[in-house]
Amino acid sequence: MTESPHIDVLGTIWHTDRHERTPLGRLVEAAKDCDDSTARTRIVDEIHAWVASGGLLVEPDAIVVGIPSSPDRPNHLVSAVARAVAAANGSAPVDAVVRRRATVRLRDLDSSERPAVVRAADYEVVEEVEGRHVVLVDDVVLSGTTLSHVADLLLAAGAASVQPIAIARSRRS
């Protein structure tokens, strides 16, 4: 999956024609950077509706795994979204992946530096995923480096398939 997997994305962070956040982008900023629980709840509601309406097709027996946040920057958004996807699909959220090390934010790096930083985060699959379909959730996708890396780890651990999804795509890459 290291070759830019297809990533299902709810929306975008930035308007395409100007340097201004979209309404979803403002919610993500508030939920992720300010730990705003109201913004997080609104995003969860949008994600739940996306899945429940069939806008995001998920294997019925899939487990839902959130990309863990950096240990020095707790982020409750991914966990909340993973739970929402699981609830809308009637499946289970599973903490199958851990992240052992803090790193700089990928959004602050040139794209050529991102793979080394993602590897340095020391992600590890810690739950049994063999033969399971996995929905892998992240908050914001820049280039797909983190989703691709963690998807590769899950596939190496025996996952039957990995479906990467994100709340929003940033135009910065």
Coordinates of C-alpha atoms in Angstrom, one line a residue:
M1 CA 0.0 0.0 0.0
T2 CA 3.0 2.2 0.0
E3 CA 2.0 3.6 -3.5
S4 CA -0.5 6.3 -2.4
P5 CA -3.6 4.3 -1.5
H6 CA -7.1 5.5 -2.3
I7 CA -8.2 7.4 0.8
D8 CA -11.9 8.2 1.4
V9 CA -12.1 11.7 2.7
L10 CA -15.2 13.5 4.1
G11 CA -14.1 17.0 3.0
T12 CA -11.3 19.6 2.7
I13 CA -9.5 21.9 5.1
W14 CA -9.0 24.8 2.7
H15 CA -11.1 26.4 0.0
T16 CA -9.5 25.7 -3.4
D17 CA -9.7 29.3 -4.5
R18 CA -8.4 31.2 -1.5
H19 CA -6.4 30.8 1.7
E20 CA -9.4 30.4 4.0
R21 CA -10.5 27.3 5.9
T22 CA -13.8 25.6 4.9
P23 CA -16.4 25.1 7.6
L24 CA -15.1 21.6 8.1
G25 CA -11.6 23.0 8.2
R26 CA -12.6 25.3 11.0
L27 CA -14.2 22.5 12.9
V28 CA -11.1 20.3 12.5
E29 CA -8.8 23.1 13.7
A30 CA -11.1 23.7 16.8
A31 CA -11.4 20.0 17.6
K32 CA -7.8 19.0 17.0
D33 CA -5.7 22.1 17.9
C34 CA -8.0 23.5 20.7
D35 CA -9.6 20.3 21.9
D36 CA -13.0 21.8 21.4
S37 CA -15.6 19.2 22.4
T38 CA -18.4 20.9 20.6
A39 CA -16.5 20.9 17.3
R40 CA -15.5 17.3 17.9
T41 CA -19.2 16.4 18.4
R42 CA -20.2 18.1 15.2
I43 CA -17.5 16.3 13.2
V44 CA -18.6 13.0 14.8
D45 CA -22.2 13.7 13.7
E46 CA -21.0 14.4 10.1
I47 CA -18.9 11.3 10.0
H48 CA -21.7 9.1 11.4
A49 CA -24.1 10.6 8.8
W50 CA -21.5 10.0 6.0
V51 CA -21.3 6.3 6.9
A52 CA -25.0 5.8 7.8
S53 CA -26.1 7.3 4.5
G54 CA -23.9 5.1 2.4
G55 CA -21.6 7.9 1.4
L56 CA -18.7 5.8 2.9
L57 CA -19.0 2.1 2.2
V58 CA -17.4 0.0 4.9
E59 CA -17.1 -3.8 5.0
P60 CA -19.8 -5.0 7.4
D61 CA -17.4 -7.1 9.5
A62 CA -14.6 -4.5 9.5
I63 CA -12.9 -3.4 12.7
V64 CA -12.2 0.3 12.9
V65 CA -8.7 1.5 14.0
G66 CA -7.7 5.1 14.6
I67 CA -4.2 6.3 14.0
P68 CA -2.8 7.1 17.5
S69 CA -1.8 10.6 18.2
S70 CA 1.6 11.7 19.3
P71 CA 2.2 11.0 23.0
D72 CA 3.1 14.7 23.5
R73 CA -0.1 16.0 21.7
P74 CA -3.1 14.1 22.8
N75 CA -5.8 14.2 20.1
H76 CA -9.3 12.9 21.0
L77 CA -10.7 13.6 17.6
V78 CA -9.4 10.4 15.8
S79 CA -10.7 8.2 18.6
A80 CA -14.1 9.9 18.5
V81 CA -14.3 9.5 14.8
A82 CA -13.3 5.9 14.9
R83 CA -16.0 5.2 17.4
A84 CA -18.5 7.0 15.1
V85 CA -17.6 5.0 12.1
A86 CA -17.8 1.8 14.0
A87 CA -21.2 2.8 15.5
A88 CA -22.6 3.7 12.1
N89 CA -21.4 0.5 10.6
G90 CA -22.4 -1.7 13.5
S91 CA -18.8 -2.8 14.0
A92 CA -16.2 -2.4 16.7
P93 CA -13.5 0.2 17.3
V94 CA -10.2 -1.5 18.2
D95 CA -7.0 0.0 19.6
A96 CA -4.9 -2.2 17.4
V97 CA -2.1 0.2 16.8
V98 CA 0.1 2.1 19.3
R99 CA 2.6 4.9 18.7
R100 CA 5.6 4.8 20.9
R101 CA 7.4 8.1 20.2
A102 CA 6.6 11.8 19.8
T103 CA 7.6 13.5 16.6
V104 CA 7.3 16.9 15.0
R105 CA 4.0 17.6 13.1
L106 CA 4.1 16.4 9.5
R107 CA 2.4 19.6 8.4
D108 CA 5.5 21.5 9.4
L109 CA 7.8 19.4 7.1
D110 CA 8.7 19.1 3.4
S111 CA 7.0 16.0 1.9
S112 CA 10.4 14.4 1.4
E113 CA 11.1 14.4 5.2
R114 CA 7.7 12.8 6.2
P115 CA 8.5 9.1 5.6
A116 CA 11.5 9.2 8.0
V117 CA 9.5 11.0 10.7
V118 CA 6.5 8.6 10.4
R119 CA 8.9 5.6 10.8
A120 CA 10.5 7.4 13.8
A121 CA 7.1 7.5 15.5
D122 CA 7.5 3.8 16.0
Y123 CA 3.9 2.6 15.3
E124 CA 3.2 -1.0 16.2
V125 CA 0.3 -3.3 15.7
V126 CA -0.6 -4.7 19.2
E127 CA -3.9 -6.5 18.6
E128 CA -4.8 -9.5 16.4
V129 CA -5.9 -8.3 13.0
E130 CA -5.2 -11.5 10.9
G131 CA -7.9 -12.1 8.4
R132 CA -9.9 -8.9 9.4
H133 CA -11.0 -6.0 7.2
V134 CA -9.7 -2.8 8.8
V135 CA -11.0 0.7 8.4
L136 CA -8.0 3.0 9.3
V137 CA -9.0 6.4 10.5
D138 CA -6.9 9.6 10.5
D139 CA -8.0 13.2 11.0
V140 CA -6.2 15.1 8.3
V141 CA -4.4 13.7 5.3
L142 CA -1.6 15.7 3.8
S143 CA 0.1 13.2 1.5
G144 CA -1.0 9.9 2.9
T145 CA 2.4 9.0 4.4
T146 CA 1.1 8.1 7.8
L147 CA -2.0 6.2 6.5
S148 CA 0.2 4.3 4.1
H149 CA 2.8 3.4 6.7
V150 CA 0.3 2.1 9.2
A151 CA -1.7 0.3 6.5
D152 CA 1.4 -1.5 5.6
L153 CA 2.0 -2.5 9.2
L154 CA -1.6 -3.8 9.5
L155 CA -1.3 -5.8 6.2
A156 CA 2.1 -7.2 7.4
A157 CA 0.2 -8.4 10.6
G158 CA -2.2 -10.3 8.4
A159 CA -5.1 -7.9 7.9
A160 CA -7.3 -9.0 5.0
S161 CA -7.7 -5.4 3.7
V162 CA -7.2 -1.9 4.9
Q163 CA -9.5 1.0 4.0
P164 CA -7.9 4.3 4.9
I165 CA -10.3 7.2 5.6
A166 CA -9.8 10.8 6.8
I167 CA -12.0 13.6 8.0
A168 CA -10.3 16.1 5.7
R169 CA -7.6 16.6 3.1
S170 CA -5.3 19.5 3.3
R171 CA -4.0 21.1 0.1
R172 CA -0.6 21.5 1.6
S173 CA 1.7 18.8 0.6

